[in-house]
Amino acid sequence: MLVFSASDKGGTGRSVTSCNMAYQLSMDGLKVAYLDFDFGSPTVGAIFEISRIDRGIAGDTGLHSYLLGDNGSAARLSVRSETDRPELRHSRHPSGRLVLFPGDAGGAEFASVDAAMVRRCTQLLATCEQEFDVTLVDLSAGRSIALTLVLHATAMPQLDRSTVRWLVFHRWTRQHLVAANGLVHGPHGLLETGVACGHARERLVDSVRYVRTAVPELNEAVGLRPAQAAWLQEQNDTLSRAAVRYQLGTTRMLGTTPVEPMLQWREQVILDVDVADRIANERTVSAFRDLAARLSNQAVWERLEGQ
C-alpha cells in the first residue's frame, strides 16, 4: 500500500501525525517505510529523534540526490536503530519494521519534473511496494513539485495495480477547510493534475480521505465563560456545515486528532511511556491508533467511500 500525506498549508500536523501513524502500524507488526518527500524542509528525522539527520542526511545520499540521479539508491535508516530515544529504540513488534528514507540536508524543492525523475521515483515506490506492507510518503505542503512527481509516478504501468491512498490533513478552521478543498478540487489541484498525468478522475477521488488535526474538545469548557462556550459550539456547528459544503464532511473523513499540549511544544512520536508518565494524553495515542487501523482496514476504507 502506498499512502501519500498531503496538505495545502503548513502547520497542519501532517508530518507529526503521519510519523505517529507509521509508528503505530509498525507496532501492529507491519513493515513500514517512511519517505521524506518534503524536499525543502526534510525534518522527519527530528520527529523520530534521530539527531544526526534532524535536518536531512548529509553526503548527497538522500531522496533529493537519488531523484536527481546523483546516487544509485536512496539512503535508508532503521528508526529504532538510529533514534536517540531509548524508549523508542526498545519499543518494537517482533515482526514490525520502521524504515526512514530521509531527504538531503540542504536540499531544496525541484524546479520541474522530467522523465528521468519520474522513472526513478516510480522505481523507488515499486521497490517499497514489494518490500514493505505500507509506504508512507510525506509530501511538501501545497501544490508542490513533490505532489506532481508522485502523481506522474503512480500513473505509470508499474504501479497501476498498487493500492494508493491519499490523506489530506487540515486543521479545524475555516481557512484550512477552504485550503484543503482547493488542494484536491481546485485549479492545479490533486484531481486536475492527476488527470493530466493519466489518472482516472473517479478512481482518484475514491482514493482521497481527510484527517482533521488538533480539534478542540467542546466538552472541556472548564474555565470558559458561558459566552465563550456558546461561541465555540456555534463555530463548531458552522465548521461542520462548511466541511460538508467543501466536500470534507464525515463521510470522507478518516479520523481526527485532538489538541495535544505535548505536540504543541515538541513534535515527536508519542509512546506509551509518555502517557504513563502523564505527559501526553491517552486520547491522542488512541487517535493515532484509530487512524492507523482505519488506514489499513480495506472494509473501513470502502465503507467511507460508499457513504
Short mmCIF file of N, CA, C and O in Angstrom, two decimals, residues 120-224:
data_model
loop_
_atom_site.label_atom_id
_atom_site.label_comp_id
_atom_site.label_asym_id
_atom_site.label_seq_id
_atom_site.Cartn_x
_atom_site.Cartn_y
_atom_site.Cartn_z
N ARG A 120 12.84 7.32 -11.83
CA ARG A 120 13.49 6.97 -10.57
C ARG A 120 12.47 6.91 -9.43
O ARG A 120 12.54 6.02 -8.56
N CYS A 121 11.55 7.84 -9.41
CA CYS A 121 10.52 7.84 -8.38
C CYS A 121 9.65 6.59 -8.48
O CYS A 121 9.35 5.95 -7.47
N THR A 122 9.27 6.22 -9.69
CA THR A 122 8.46 5.02 -9.91
C THR A 122 9.20 3.78 -9.43
O THR A 122 8.63 2.91 -8.77
N GLN A 123 10.48 3.70 -9.75
CA GLN A 123 11.28 2.55 -9.33
C GLN A 123 11.36 2.46 -7.81
O GLN A 123 11.24 1.38 -7.22
N LEU A 124 11.56 3.61 -7.15
CA LEU A 124 11.63 3.63 -5.70
C LEU A 124 10.32 3.17 -5.07
O LEU A 124 10.31 2.33 -4.16
N LEU A 125 9.21 3.70 -5.56
CA LEU A 125 7.91 3.33 -5.00
C LEU A 125 7.59 1.86 -5.26
O LEU A 125 7.04 1.17 -4.39
N ALA A 126 7.95 1.37 -6.45
CA ALA A 126 7.71 -0.04 -6.76
C ALA A 126 8.54 -0.95 -5.86
O ALA A 126 8.06 -1.99 -5.39
N THR A 127 9.78 -0.56 -5.59
CA THR A 127 10.63 -1.33 -4.69
C THR A 127 10.05 -1.36 -3.28
O THR A 127 10.01 -2.41 -2.63
N CYS A 128 9.59 -0.20 -2.81
CA CYS A 128 8.98 -0.14 -1.47
C CYS A 128 7.71 -0.98 -1.42
O CYS A 128 7.44 -1.64 -0.40
N GLU A 129 6.93 -0.96 -2.49
CA GLU A 129 5.71 -1.77 -2.55
C GLU A 129 6.01 -3.25 -2.36
O GLU A 129 5.26 -3.97 -1.70
N GLN A 130 7.09 -3.70 -2.94
CA GLN A 130 7.46 -5.11 -2.85
C GLN A 130 8.01 -5.48 -1.47
O GLN A 130 7.78 -6.58 -0.97
N GLU A 131 8.72 -4.54 -0.85
CA GLU A 131 9.44 -4.84 0.39
C GLU A 131 8.65 -4.55 1.66
O GLU A 131 8.85 -5.21 2.68
N PHE A 132 7.75 -3.57 1.60
CA PHE A 132 7.05 -3.12 2.80
C PHE A 132 5.54 -3.33 2.67
O PHE A 132 4.99 -3.33 1.57
N ASP A 133 4.89 -3.46 3.81
CA ASP A 133 3.43 -3.56 3.82
C ASP A 133 2.79 -2.21 3.55
O ASP A 133 1.78 -2.12 2.85
N VAL A 134 3.35 -1.17 4.14
CA VAL A 134 2.84 0.19 3.98
C VAL A 134 4.01 1.13 3.72
O VAL A 134 5.02 1.08 4.42
N THR A 135 3.86 1.97 2.71
CA THR A 135 4.85 3.01 2.43
C THR A 135 4.16 4.36 2.57
O THR A 135 3.23 4.67 1.82
N LEU A 136 4.59 5.15 3.55
CA LEU A 136 4.05 6.49 3.77
C LEU A 136 4.99 7.52 3.14
O LEU A 136 6.19 7.51 3.41
N VAL A 137 4.44 8.37 2.30
CA VAL A 137 5.23 9.39 1.61
C VAL A 137 4.74 10.76 2.08
O VAL A 137 3.60 11.15 1.82
N ASP A 138 5.59 11.48 2.78
CA ASP A 138 5.27 12.78 3.35
C ASP A 138 5.65 13.85 2.34
O ASP A 138 6.82 14.10 2.09
N LEU A 139 4.63 14.50 1.76
CA LEU A 139 4.86 15.47 0.68
C LEU A 139 4.99 16.89 1.20
O LEU A 139 4.48 17.23 2.27
N SER A 140 5.66 17.71 0.42
CA SER A 140 5.71 19.14 0.73
C SER A 140 4.29 19.71 0.71
O SER A 140 3.41 19.22 0.02
N ALA A 141 4.09 20.78 1.47
CA ALA A 141 2.77 21.40 1.52
C ALA A 141 2.44 22.08 0.20
O ALA A 141 3.32 22.56 -0.52
N GLY A 142 1.16 22.10 -0.11
CA GLY A 142 0.67 22.85 -1.26
C GLY A 142 0.78 22.09 -2.57
O GLY A 142 1.05 20.89 -2.62
N ARG A 143 0.58 22.82 -3.64
CA ARG A 143 0.65 22.25 -5.00
C ARG A 143 2.12 22.20 -5.42
O ARG A 143 2.58 22.98 -6.24
N SER A 144 2.82 21.27 -4.84
CA SER A 144 4.27 21.22 -4.95
C SER A 144 4.73 20.32 -6.09
O SER A 144 3.95 19.54 -6.65
N ILE A 145 6.00 20.42 -6.39
CA ILE A 145 6.61 19.51 -7.36
C ILE A 145 6.54 18.08 -6.85
O ILE A 145 6.37 17.13 -7.61
N ALA A 146 6.67 17.91 -5.53
CA ALA A 146 6.57 16.56 -4.95
C ALA A 146 5.21 15.94 -5.27
O ALA A 146 5.12 14.74 -5.60
N LEU A 147 4.15 16.72 -5.17
CA LEU A 147 2.81 16.24 -5.50
C LEU A 147 2.72 15.84 -6.96
O LEU A 147 2.23 14.75 -7.30
N THR A 148 3.20 16.69 -7.84
CA THR A 148 3.17 16.39 -9.27
C THR A 148 4.00 15.16 -9.60
O THR A 148 3.59 14.30 -10.40
N LEU A 149 5.16 15.04 -8.97
CA LEU A 149 6.06 13.91 -9.23
C LEU A 149 5.39 12.58 -8.90
O LEU A 149 5.42 11.64 -9.70
N VAL A 150 4.78 12.48 -7.70
CA VAL A 150 4.19 11.19 -7.33
C VAL A 150 2.91 10.90 -8.12
O VAL A 150 2.56 9.74 -8.33
N LEU A 151 2.22 11.93 -8.58
CA LEU A 151 1.07 11.69 -9.45
C LEU A 151 1.52 11.12 -10.79
O LEU A 151 0.88 10.22 -11.33
N HIS A 152 2.61 11.63 -11.32
CA HIS A 152 3.18 11.05 -12.53
C HIS A 152 3.59 9.60 -12.29
O HIS A 152 3.30 8.71 -13.10
N ALA A 153 4.29 9.37 -11.18
CA ALA A 153 4.82 8.03 -10.90
C ALA A 153 3.72 7.01 -10.72
O ALA A 153 3.79 5.89 -11.25
N THR A 154 2.68 7.36 -9.97
CA THR A 154 1.61 6.39 -9.70
C THR A 154 0.71 6.16 -10.90
O THR A 154 -0.10 5.23 -10.89
N ALA A 155 0.87 6.97 -11.93
CA ALA A 155 0.13 6.71 -13.17
C ALA A 155 0.89 5.77 -14.11
O ALA A 155 0.35 5.35 -15.13
N MET A 156 2.13 5.41 -13.75
CA MET A 156 2.93 4.53 -14.59
C MET A 156 2.44 3.09 -14.49
O MET A 156 1.90 2.68 -13.45
N PRO A 157 2.63 2.29 -15.55
CA PRO A 157 2.14 0.90 -15.54
C PRO A 157 2.67 0.06 -14.37
O PRO A 157 1.97 -0.81 -13.87
N GLN A 158 3.90 0.33 -13.92
CA GLN A 158 4.49 -0.46 -12.83
C GLN A 158 3.68 -0.36 -11.54
O GLN A 158 3.73 -1.25 -10.70
N LEU A 159 2.94 0.74 -11.37
CA LEU A 159 2.19 0.96 -10.13
C LEU A 159 0.69 0.95 -10.34
O LEU A 159 -0.08 1.25 -9.42
N ASP A 160 0.26 0.57 -11.52
CA ASP A 160 -1.15 0.65 -11.87
C ASP A 160 -2.02 -0.22 -10.96
O ASP A 160 -3.17 0.12 -10.67
N ARG A 161 -1.50 -1.34 -10.49
CA ARG A 161 -2.28 -2.25 -9.65
C ARG A 161 -2.03 -2.04 -8.16
O ARG A 161 -2.58 -2.78 -7.33
N SER A 162 -1.24 -1.06 -7.81
CA SER A 162 -0.94 -0.80 -6.41
C SER A 162 -2.14 -0.16 -5.72
O SER A 162 -2.92 0.58 -6.33
N THR A 163 -2.28 -0.46 -4.44
CA THR A 163 -3.27 0.24 -3.61
C THR A 163 -2.68 1.58 -3.22
O THR A 163 -1.66 1.65 -2.53
N VAL A 164 -3.32 2.65 -3.69
CA VAL A 164 -2.82 4.01 -3.45
C VAL A 164 -3.87 4.79 -2.68
O VAL A 164 -5.05 4.81 -3.06
N ARG A 165 -3.44 5.41 -1.59
CA ARG A 165 -4.34 6.21 -0.78
C ARG A 165 -3.75 7.58 -0.51
O ARG A 165 -2.54 7.71 -0.31
N TRP A 166 -4.62 8.58 -0.53
CA TRP A 166 -4.21 9.95 -0.28
C TRP A 166 -4.86 10.44 1.01
O TRP A 166 -6.08 10.36 1.17
N LEU A 167 -4.05 10.94 1.91
CA LEU A 167 -4.54 11.56 3.14
C LEU A 167 -4.26 13.05 3.08
O LEU A 167 -3.11 13.47 2.94
N VAL A 168 -5.31 13.85 3.17
CA VAL A 168 -5.18 15.30 3.14
C VAL A 168 -5.46 15.82 4.55
O VAL A 168 -6.54 15.62 5.10
N PHE A 169 -4.46 16.48 5.13
CA PHE A 169 -4.53 16.93 6.52
C PHE A 169 -4.96 18.40 6.57
O PHE A 169 -4.51 19.22 5.76
N HIS A 170 -5.80 18.72 7.55
CA HIS A 170 -6.20 20.11 7.73
C HIS A 170 -6.58 20.36 9.17
O HIS A 170 -7.02 19.46 9.88
N ARG A 171 -6.38 21.58 9.61
CA ARG A 171 -6.83 22.00 10.94
C ARG A 171 -8.32 22.29 10.88
O ARG A 171 -8.91 22.45 9.81
N TRP A 172 -8.94 22.42 12.05
CA TRP A 172 -10.38 22.63 12.13
C TRP A 172 -10.68 24.13 12.19
O TRP A 172 -11.14 24.68 13.18
N THR A 173 -10.35 24.81 11.06
CA THR A 173 -10.63 26.24 10.91
C THR A 173 -11.19 26.47 9.52
O THR A 173 -11.01 25.66 8.61
N ARG A 174 -11.86 27.59 9.33
CA ARG A 174 -12.45 27.90 8.03
C ARG A 174 -11.37 28.00 6.95
O ARG A 174 -11.54 27.50 5.84
N GLN A 175 -10.25 28.66 7.28
CA GLN A 175 -9.19 28.82 6.29
C GLN A 175 -8.63 27.47 5.85
O GLN A 175 -8.34 27.27 4.66
N HIS A 176 -8.47 26.56 6.78
CA HIS A 176 -7.92 25.25 6.44
C HIS A 176 -8.91 24.41 5.64
O HIS A 176 -8.50 23.62 4.78
N LEU A 177 -10.20 24.56 5.90
CA LEU A 177 -11.20 23.84 5.09
C LEU A 177 -11.15 24.32 3.64
O LEU A 177 -11.17 23.51 2.71
N VAL A 178 -11.10 25.63 3.47
CA VAL A 178 -11.01 26.19 2.12
C VAL A 178 -9.74 25.70 1.42
O VAL A 178 -9.76 25.31 0.25
N ALA A 179 -8.63 25.71 2.15
CA ALA A 179 -7.35 25.31 1.56
C ALA A 179 -7.35 23.83 1.18
O ALA A 179 -6.86 23.45 0.11
N ALA A 180 -7.88 22.97 2.05
CA ALA A 180 -7.91 21.54 1.75
C ALA A 180 -8.78 21.23 0.55
O ALA A 180 -8.43 20.41 -0.31
N ASN A 181 -9.91 21.90 0.46
CA ASN A 181 -10.77 21.72 -0.72
C ASN A 181 -10.05 22.17 -1.98
O ASN A 181 -10.12 21.50 -3.02
N GLY A 182 -9.34 23.29 -1.90
CA GLY A 182 -8.62 23.79 -3.07
C GLY A 182 -7.52 22.85 -3.51
O GLY A 182 -7.30 22.66 -4.70
N LEU A 183 -6.82 22.25 -2.53
CA LEU A 183 -5.73 21.34 -2.88
C LEU A 183 -6.25 20.14 -3.66
O LEU A 183 -5.58 19.67 -4.59
N VAL A 184 -7.44 19.66 -3.33
CA VAL A 184 -7.97 18.48 -4.00
C VAL A 184 -8.78 18.86 -5.24
O VAL A 184 -8.57 18.32 -6.33
N HIS A 185 -9.71 19.80 -5.09
CA HIS A 185 -10.69 20.08 -6.14
C HIS A 185 -10.40 21.34 -6.95
O HIS A 185 -11.05 21.56 -7.98
N GLY A 186 -9.46 22.16 -6.51
CA GLY A 186 -9.24 23.44 -7.16
C GLY A 186 -8.33 23.37 -8.38
O GLY A 186 -7.82 22.31 -8.75
N PRO A 187 -8.13 24.52 -9.04
CA PRO A 187 -7.24 24.59 -10.20
C PRO A 187 -5.83 24.13 -9.81
O PRO A 187 -5.30 24.50 -8.76
N HIS A 188 -5.24 23.29 -10.67
CA HIS A 188 -3.90 22.74 -10.45
C HIS A 188 -3.82 21.88 -9.18
O HIS A 188 -2.73 21.64 -8.66
N GLY A 189 -4.98 21.45 -8.69
CA GLY A 189 -5.01 20.62 -7.50
C GLY A 189 -4.77 19.15 -7.82
O GLY A 189 -4.43 18.77 -8.94
N LEU A 190 -4.98 18.33 -6.81
CA LEU A 190 -4.68 16.91 -6.92
C LEU A 190 -5.45 16.25 -8.07
O LEU A 190 -4.88 15.49 -8.86
N LEU A 191 -6.75 16.54 -8.16
CA LEU A 191 -7.56 15.88 -9.19
C LEU A 191 -7.20 16.37 -10.59
O LEU A 191 -7.02 15.57 -11.52
N GLU A 192 -7.11 17.67 -10.76
CA GLU A 192 -6.80 18.22 -12.08
C GLU A 192 -5.42 17.78 -12.55
O GLU A 192 -5.24 17.35 -13.70
N THR A 193 -4.44 17.85 -11.66
CA THR A 193 -3.09 17.43 -12.02
C THR A 193 -3.03 15.93 -12.26
O THR A 193 -2.36 15.45 -13.18
N GLY A 194 -3.74 15.16 -11.41
CA GLY A 194 -3.75 13.71 -11.57
C GLY A 194 -4.31 13.26 -12.90
O GLY A 194 -3.76 12.37 -13.57
N VAL A 195 -5.41 13.88 -13.31
CA VAL A 195 -6.00 13.54 -14.62
C VAL A 195 -5.03 13.88 -15.75
O VAL A 195 -4.86 13.12 -16.70
N ALA A 196 -4.35 15.02 -15.63
CA ALA A 196 -3.36 15.41 -16.65
C ALA A 196 -2.20 14.43 -16.71
O ALA A 196 -1.58 14.24 -17.76
N CYS A 197 -1.92 13.76 -15.58
CA CYS A 197 -0.83 12.77 -15.52
C CYS A 197 -1.28 11.39 -16.02
O CYS A 197 -0.43 10.50 -16.18
N GLY A 198 -2.58 11.22 -16.22
CA GLY A 198 -3.07 9.94 -16.74
C GLY A 198 -3.96 9.15 -15.80
O GLY A 198 -4.36 8.03 -16.11
N HIS A 199 -4.30 9.71 -14.64
CA HIS A 199 -5.18 9.02 -13.71
C HIS A 199 -6.64 9.16 -14.12
O HIS A 199 -7.04 10.17 -14.71
N ALA A 200 -7.44 8.17 -13.78
CA ALA A 200 -8.89 8.27 -13.93
C ALA A 200 -9.43 9.10 -12.77
O ALA A 200 -9.13 8.82 -11.61
N ARG A 201 -10.22 10.10 -13.08
CA ARG A 201 -10.68 11.05 -12.05
C ARG A 201 -11.44 10.35 -10.92
O ARG A 201 -11.16 10.58 -9.74
N GLU A 202 -12.39 9.50 -11.25
CA GLU A 202 -13.21 8.87 -10.21
C GLU A 202 -12.37 7.96 -9.32
O GLU A 202 -12.60 7.89 -8.11
N ARG A 203 -11.44 7.26 -9.91
CA ARG A 203 -10.58 6.39 -9.10
C ARG A 203 -9.74 7.23 -8.15
O ARG A 203 -9.52 6.84 -6.99
N LEU A 204 -9.29 8.39 -8.61
CA LEU A 204 -8.50 9.28 -7.76
C LEU A 204 -9.37 9.85 -6.64
O LEU A 204 -8.93 9.91 -5.48
N VAL A 205 -10.58 10.25 -6.97
CA VAL A 205 -11.50 10.76 -5.95
C VAL A 205 -11.71 9.73 -4.85
O VAL A 205 -11.70 10.04 -3.65
N ASP A 206 -11.89 8.47 -5.26
CA ASP A 206 -12.15 7.41 -4.29
C ASP A 206 -10.94 7.09 -3.40
O ASP A 206 -11.07 6.42 -2.38
N SER A 207 -9.76 7.57 -3.80
CA SER A 207 -8.54 7.27 -3.03
C SER A 207 -8.22 8.35 -2.01
O SER A 207 -7.22 8.24 -1.29
N VAL A 208 -9.06 9.40 -1.89
CA VAL A 208 -8.77 10.54 -1.03
C VAL A 208 -9.62 10.48 0.24
O VAL A 208 -10.84 10.27 0.17
N ARG A 209 -8.97 10.66 1.39
CA ARG A 209 -9.66 10.83 2.66
C ARG A 209 -9.00 11.99 3.41
O ARG A 209 -7.86 12.37 3.13
N TYR A 210 -9.71 12.52 4.41
CA TYR A 210 -9.23 13.69 5.13
C TYR A 210 -8.97 13.37 6.60
O TYR A 210 -9.63 12.52 7.19
N VAL A 211 -7.99 14.06 7.16
CA VAL A 211 -7.66 13.92 8.57
C VAL A 211 -7.71 15.31 9.20
O VAL A 211 -6.97 16.21 8.78
N ARG A 212 -8.59 15.48 10.19
CA ARG A 212 -8.68 16.74 10.92
C ARG A 212 -7.74 16.67 12.12
O ARG A 212 -7.78 15.73 12.90
N THR A 213 -6.90 17.68 12.26
CA THR A 213 -5.91 17.66 13.32
C THR A 213 -6.15 18.78 14.34
O THR A 213 -6.72 19.82 14.00
N ALA A 214 -5.71 18.52 15.57
CA ALA A 214 -5.80 19.50 16.66
C ALA A 214 -7.21 20.04 16.82
O ALA A 214 -7.43 21.25 16.90
N VAL A 215 -8.18 19.12 16.88
CA VAL A 215 -9.58 19.50 17.03
C VAL A 215 -9.89 19.67 18.52
O VAL A 215 -9.70 18.74 19.30
N PRO A 216 -10.37 20.84 18.94
CA PRO A 216 -10.65 21.06 20.37
C PRO A 216 -11.80 20.17 20.85
O PRO A 216 -12.71 19.84 20.09
N GLU A 217 -11.73 19.82 22.14
CA GLU A 217 -12.81 19.07 22.78
C GLU A 217 -13.81 20.08 23.35
O GLU A 217 -13.50 20.84 24.25
N LEU A 218 -15.03 20.05 22.81
CA LEU A 218 -16.02 21.03 23.25
C LEU A 218 -16.55 20.75 24.64
O LEU A 218 -17.08 21.64 25.29
N ASN A 219 -16.43 19.51 25.10
CA ASN A 219 -16.93 19.20 26.44
C ASN A 219 -15.93 19.55 27.53
O ASN A 219 -16.16 19.29 28.70
N GLU A 220 -14.84 20.15 27.16
CA GLU A 220 -13.85 20.59 28.14
C GLU A 220 -13.89 22.10 28.25
O GLU A 220 -12.98 22.81 27.85
N ALA A 221 -15.01 22.58 28.76
CA ALA A 221 -15.22 24.02 28.84
C ALA A 221 -14.82 24.59 30.19
O ALA A 221 -15.25 25.67 30.57
N VAL A 222 -14.00 23.83 30.95
CA VAL A 222 -13.56 24.30 32.26
C VAL A 222 -12.80 25.62 32.10
O VAL A 222 -11.87 25.72 31.31
N GLY A 223 -13.21 26.60 32.85
CA GLY A 223 -12.52 27.89 32.81
C GLY A 223 -13.07 28.84 31.76
O GLY A 223 -12.67 30.00 31.72
N LEU A 224 -13.98 28.37 30.92
CA LEU A 224 -14.57 29.24 29.91
C LEU A 224 -15.82 29.92 30.46
O LEU A 224 -16.60 29.32 31.19
#
